[in-house]
PDB file of C-alpha atoms and ligand atoms in Angstrom:
ATOM      1  CA  MET W   1       2.161 -12.432  11.816  1.00  0.00           C
ATOM      2  CA  ASN W   2       3.573 -11.408  15.195  1.00  0.00           C
ATOM      3  CA  ASP W   3       6.504  -9.350  13.965  1.00  0.00           C
ATOM      4  CA  CYS W   4       4.784  -7.626  11.046  1.00  0.00           C
ATOM      5  CA  ILE W   5       4.561  -3.863  11.462  1.00  0.00           C
ATOM      6  CA  PHE W   6       1.602  -3.578   9.092  1.00  0.00           C
ATOM      7  CA  CYS W   7      -0.296  -6.319  10.953  1.00  0.00           C
ATOM      8  CA  ALA W   8       0.353  -4.273  14.109  1.00  0.00           C
ATOM      9  CA  ILE W   9      -1.114  -1.212  12.354  1.00  0.00           C
ATOM     10  CA  ILE W  10      -4.180  -3.265  11.344  1.00  0.00           C
ATOM     11  CA  LYS W  11      -4.634  -4.364  14.970  1.00  0.00           C
ATOM     12  CA  GLY W  12      -4.231  -0.793  16.192  1.00  0.00           C
ATOM     13  CA  ASP W  13      -1.107  -1.592  18.190  1.00  0.00           C
ATOM     14  CA  ILE W  14       0.886   0.937  16.122  1.00  0.00           C
ATOM     15  CA  PRO W  15      -0.770   4.254  15.214  1.00  0.00           C
ATOM     16  CA  SER W  16      -1.262   5.316  11.616  1.00  0.00           C
ATOM     17  CA  ARG W  17      -2.937   8.125   9.722  1.00  0.00           C
ATOM     18  CA  LYS W  18      -5.783   6.069   8.313  1.00  0.00           C
ATOM     19  CA  ILE W  19      -7.505   7.124   5.129  1.00  0.00           C
ATOM     20  CA  TYR W  20      -9.834   4.166   4.613  1.00  0.00           C
ATOM     21  CA  GLU W  21     -10.719   0.867   6.274  1.00  0.00           C
ATOM     22  CA  ASP W  22     -13.100  -1.994   5.633  1.00  0.00           C
ATOM     23  CA  THR W  23     -13.108  -5.695   6.497  1.00  0.00           C
ATOM     24  CA  GLU W  24     -10.482  -6.539   3.857  1.00  0.00           C
ATOM     25  CA  LEU W  25      -8.435  -3.402   3.252  1.00  0.00           C
ATOM     26  CA  LEU W  26      -6.664  -0.606   5.116  1.00  0.00           C
ATOM     27  CA  ALA W  27      -5.219   2.579   3.616  1.00  0.00           C
ATOM     28  CA  PHE W  28      -2.968   4.998   5.486  1.00  0.00           C
ATOM     29  CA  HIS W  29      -0.483   7.768   4.774  1.00  0.00           C
ATOM     30  CA  ASP W  30       3.142   6.687   4.426  1.00  0.00           C
ATOM     31  CA  VAL W  31       5.155   7.745   7.474  1.00  0.00           C
ATOM     32  CA  ASN W  32       8.031   8.857   5.213  1.00  0.00           C
ATOM     33  CA  PRO W  33       6.284  10.467   2.244  1.00  0.00           C
ATOM     34  CA  GLN W  34       8.185  10.703  -1.031  1.00  0.00           C
ATOM     35  CA  ALA W  35       5.615  12.981  -2.687  1.00  0.00           C
ATOM     36  CA  PRO W  36       2.871  15.390  -1.560  1.00  0.00           C
ATOM     37  CA  VAL W  37       0.463  12.451  -1.819  1.00  0.00           C
ATOM     38  CA  HIS W  38       1.918   9.150  -0.623  1.00  0.00           C
ATOM     39  CA  PHE W  39      -0.294   6.515   0.884  1.00  0.00           C
ATOM     40  CA  LEU W  40      -0.339   2.738   1.149  1.00  0.00           C
ATOM     41  CA  VAL W  41      -3.227   0.347   0.600  1.00  0.00           C
ATOM     42  CA  ILE W  42      -2.788  -3.068   2.198  1.00  0.00           C
ATOM     43  CA  PRO W  43      -4.843  -6.220   2.472  1.00  0.00           C
ATOM     44  CA  LYS W  44      -5.668  -7.151   6.061  1.00  0.00           C
ATOM     45  CA  LYS W  45      -4.761 -10.708   5.118  1.00  0.00           C
ATOM     46  CA  HIS W  46      -1.032 -11.155   5.701  1.00  0.00           C
ATOM     47  CA  ILE W  47       0.404 -11.788   2.240  1.00  0.00           C
ATOM     48  CA  ARG W  48       4.173 -11.326   2.364  1.00  0.00           C
ATOM     49  CA  ASN W  49       4.652 -10.044  -1.180  1.00  0.00           C
ATOM     50  CA  ILE W  50       3.248 -10.157  -4.687  1.00  0.00           C
ATOM     51  CA  MET W  51       5.142 -13.397  -5.425  1.00  0.00           C
ATOM     52  CA  GLU W  52       3.024 -15.135  -2.789  1.00  0.00           C
ATOM     53  CA  LEU W  53      -0.325 -14.207  -4.280  1.00  0.00           C
ATOM     54  CA  GLU W  54      -2.644 -17.147  -4.909  1.00  0.00           C
ATOM     55  CA  SER W  55      -5.419 -17.400  -7.478  1.00  0.00           C
ATOM     56  CA  GLY W  56      -7.969 -17.004  -4.693  1.00  0.00           C
ATOM     57  CA  ASP W  57      -6.568 -13.540  -3.958  1.00  0.00           C
ATOM     58  CA  SER W  58      -7.620 -12.141  -7.337  1.00  0.00           C
ATOM     59  CA  ALA W  59     -10.767 -10.384  -6.164  1.00  0.00           C
ATOM     60  CA  LEU W  60      -8.986  -8.959  -3.125  1.00  0.00           C
ATOM     61  CA  LEU W  61      -6.216  -7.514  -5.268  1.00  0.00           C
ATOM     62  CA  GLY W  62      -8.733  -6.116  -7.700  1.00  0.00           C
ATOM     63  CA  ARG W  63     -10.498  -4.358  -4.857  1.00  0.00           C
ATOM     64  CA  LEU W  64      -7.173  -3.076  -3.512  1.00  0.00           C
ATOM     65  CA  LEU W  65      -6.225  -1.550  -6.848  1.00  0.00           C
ATOM     66  CA  PHE W  66      -9.620   0.014  -7.338  1.00  0.00           C
ATOM     67  CA  LYS W  67      -9.537   1.468  -3.820  1.00  0.00           C
ATOM     68  CA  ALA W  68      -6.156   3.041  -4.533  1.00  0.00           C
ATOM     69  CA  GLN W  69      -7.628   4.634  -7.653  1.00  0.00           C
ATOM     70  CA  GLU W  70     -10.618   5.989  -5.700  1.00  0.00           C
ATOM     71  CA  LEU W  71      -8.453   7.395  -2.917  1.00  0.00           C
ATOM     72  CA  ALA W  72      -5.950   8.901  -5.346  1.00  0.00           C
ATOM     73  CA  ALA W  73      -8.810  10.713  -7.042  1.00  0.00           C
ATOM     74  CA  ALA W  74     -10.192  11.864  -3.683  1.00  0.00           C
ATOM     75  CA  LEU W  75      -6.759  13.243  -2.784  1.00  0.00           C
ATOM     76  CA  GLY W  76      -6.561  15.317  -5.956  1.00  0.00           C
ATOM     77  CA  CYS W  77      -4.667  13.055  -8.368  1.00  0.00           C
ATOM     78  CA  ALA W  78      -7.407  12.379 -10.903  1.00  0.00           C
ATOM     79  CA  ASP W  79      -6.413  15.004 -13.457  1.00  0.00           C
ATOM     80  CA  ARG W  80      -2.605  14.825 -13.364  1.00  0.00           C
ATOM     81  CA  GLY W  81      -2.317  11.153 -12.371  1.00  0.00           C
ATOM     82  CA  ALA W  82      -0.132   9.325  -9.907  1.00  0.00           C
ATOM     83  CA  ARG W  83       2.200   6.379  -9.613  1.00  0.00           C
ATOM     84  CA  PHE W  84       0.984   3.033  -8.278  1.00  0.00           C
ATOM     85  CA  VAL W  85       3.869   0.836  -7.113  1.00  0.00           C
ATOM     86  CA  ILE W  86       4.301  -2.586  -5.529  1.00  0.00           C
ATOM     87  CA  ASN W  87       7.882  -3.330  -4.450  1.00  0.00           C
ATOM     88  CA  CYS W  88       8.790  -6.999  -4.063  1.00  0.00           C
ATOM     89  CA  LYS W  89      11.616  -8.607  -2.074  1.00  0.00           C
ATOM     90  CA  SER W  90      15.196  -7.314  -2.041  1.00  0.00           C
ATOM     91  CA  ASP W  91      15.709  -6.456  -5.709  1.00  0.00           C
ATOM     92  CA  GLY W  92      12.361  -4.701  -5.754  1.00  0.00           C
ATOM     93  CA  GLY W  93      13.252  -2.598  -2.726  1.00  0.00           C
ATOM     94  CA  GLN W  94      10.616  -4.067  -0.407  1.00  0.00           C
ATOM     95  CA  THR W  95      11.318  -3.207   3.239  1.00  0.00           C
ATOM     96  CA  VAL W  96       8.059  -4.306   4.886  1.00  0.00           C
ATOM     97  CA  ASP W  97       7.091  -7.932   4.256  1.00  0.00           C
ATOM     98  CA  HIS W  98       3.346  -7.361   4.025  1.00  0.00           C
ATOM     99  CA  LEU W  99       1.997  -6.706   0.553  1.00  0.00           C
ATOM    100  CA  HIS W 100       1.308  -3.001   0.011  1.00  0.00           C
ATOM    101  CA  LEU W 101       0.523  -0.751  -2.909  1.00  0.00           C
ATOM    102  CA  HIS W 102       2.154   2.680  -2.827  1.00  0.00           C
ATOM    103  CA  THR W 103       0.299   5.583  -4.409  1.00  0.00           C
ATOM    104  CA  LEU W 104       2.448   8.660  -5.043  1.00  0.00           C
ATOM    105  CA  GLY W 105       1.244  11.885  -6.591  1.00  0.00           C
ATOM    106  CA  GLY W 106       0.927  15.613  -6.314  1.00  0.00           C
ATOM    107  CA  LYS W 107       4.094  16.339  -8.296  1.00  0.00           C
ATOM    108  CA  PRO W 108       5.809  15.061 -11.466  1.00  0.00           C
ATOM    109  CA  LEU W 109       7.791  11.913 -10.662  1.00  0.00           C
ATOM    110  CA  GLY W 110      11.014  10.847 -12.352  1.00  0.00           C
ATOM    111  CA  TRP W 111      11.526   7.647 -14.328  1.00  0.00           C
ATOM    112  CA  PRO W 112      13.257   5.246 -14.369  1.00  0.00           C
ATOM    113  CA  PRO W 113      13.799   4.555 -10.679  1.00  0.00           C
ATOM    114  CA  GLY W 114      17.423   4.326  -9.572  1.00  0.00           C
TER     115      GLY W 114
HETATM  116  P1  AMP V 201       8.526  -0.767   0.766  1.00  0.00           P
HETATM  117  O1  AMP V 201       9.927  -0.255   0.690  1.00  0.00           O
HETATM  118  O2  AMP V 201       7.853  -0.867  -0.553  1.00  0.00           O
HETATM  119  O3  AMP V 201       8.438  -2.053   1.581  1.00  0.00           O
HETATM  120  O4  AMP V 201       7.720   0.342   1.536  1.00  0.00           O
HETATM  121  C1  AMP V 201       7.431   0.318   2.897  1.00  0.00           C
HETATM  122  C2  AMP V 201       6.858   1.660   3.224  1.00  0.00           C
HETATM  123  O5  AMP V 201       6.252   1.594   4.493  1.00  0.00           O
HETATM  124  C3  AMP V 201       7.898   2.791   3.275  1.00  0.00           C
HETATM  125  O6  AMP V 201       7.548   3.798   2.328  1.00  0.00           O
HETATM  126  C4  AMP V 201       7.809   3.280   4.709  1.00  0.00           C
HETATM  127  O7  AMP V 201       7.976   4.666   4.815  1.00  0.00           O
HETATM  128  C5  AMP V 201       6.415   2.838   5.106  1.00  0.00           C
HETATM  129  N1  AMP V 201       6.215   2.636   6.519  1.00  0.00           N
HETATM  130  C6  AMP V 201       6.986   1.921   7.364  1.00  0.00           C
HETATM  131  N2  AMP V 201       6.484   1.953   8.605  1.00  0.00           N
HETATM  132  C7  AMP V 201       5.358   2.707   8.554  1.00  0.00           C
HETATM  133  C8  AMP V 201       4.379   3.129   9.505  1.00  0.00           C
HETATM  134  N3  AMP V 201       4.465   2.764  10.794  1.00  0.00           N
HETATM  135  N4  AMP V 201       3.364   3.893   9.080  1.00  0.00           N
HETATM  136  C9  AMP V 201       3.273   4.273   7.791  1.00  0.00           C
HETATM  137  N5  AMP V 201       4.158   3.908   6.840  1.00  0.00           N
HETATM  138  C10 AMP V 201       5.180   3.135   7.211  1.00  0.00           C
END
């Protein structure tokens, strides 16, 4: 997608603080962190949001979730945990229309969200 900021990050046209990359997934630190640990894991395939997932994306999403768990543990969140969040469309607070999983940790987080 030409105007997608995360596709531009995947292509290397916009810099990011990468944590992990393979043929299907990219993980990078959020540019505006809301916790001591705050990173995003995205599929390289441009999927606009979780509502647009197809059955064929199941394995990809499983890998994405597992990668977030691995990286959260590597960044020190294994013992105290973290929050794994996917925002979707306007009511869900999504601001970038490329599916992404937030991982936030490193401090106690409030609930419910505002
Ligand atoms: P959401 O509101 O769920 O769509 O979250 C989008 C997230 O992307 C926000 O937390 C932003 O801070 C983050 N973000 C936007 N642009 C960049 C960027 N260039 N590099 C890293 N994170 C970004």
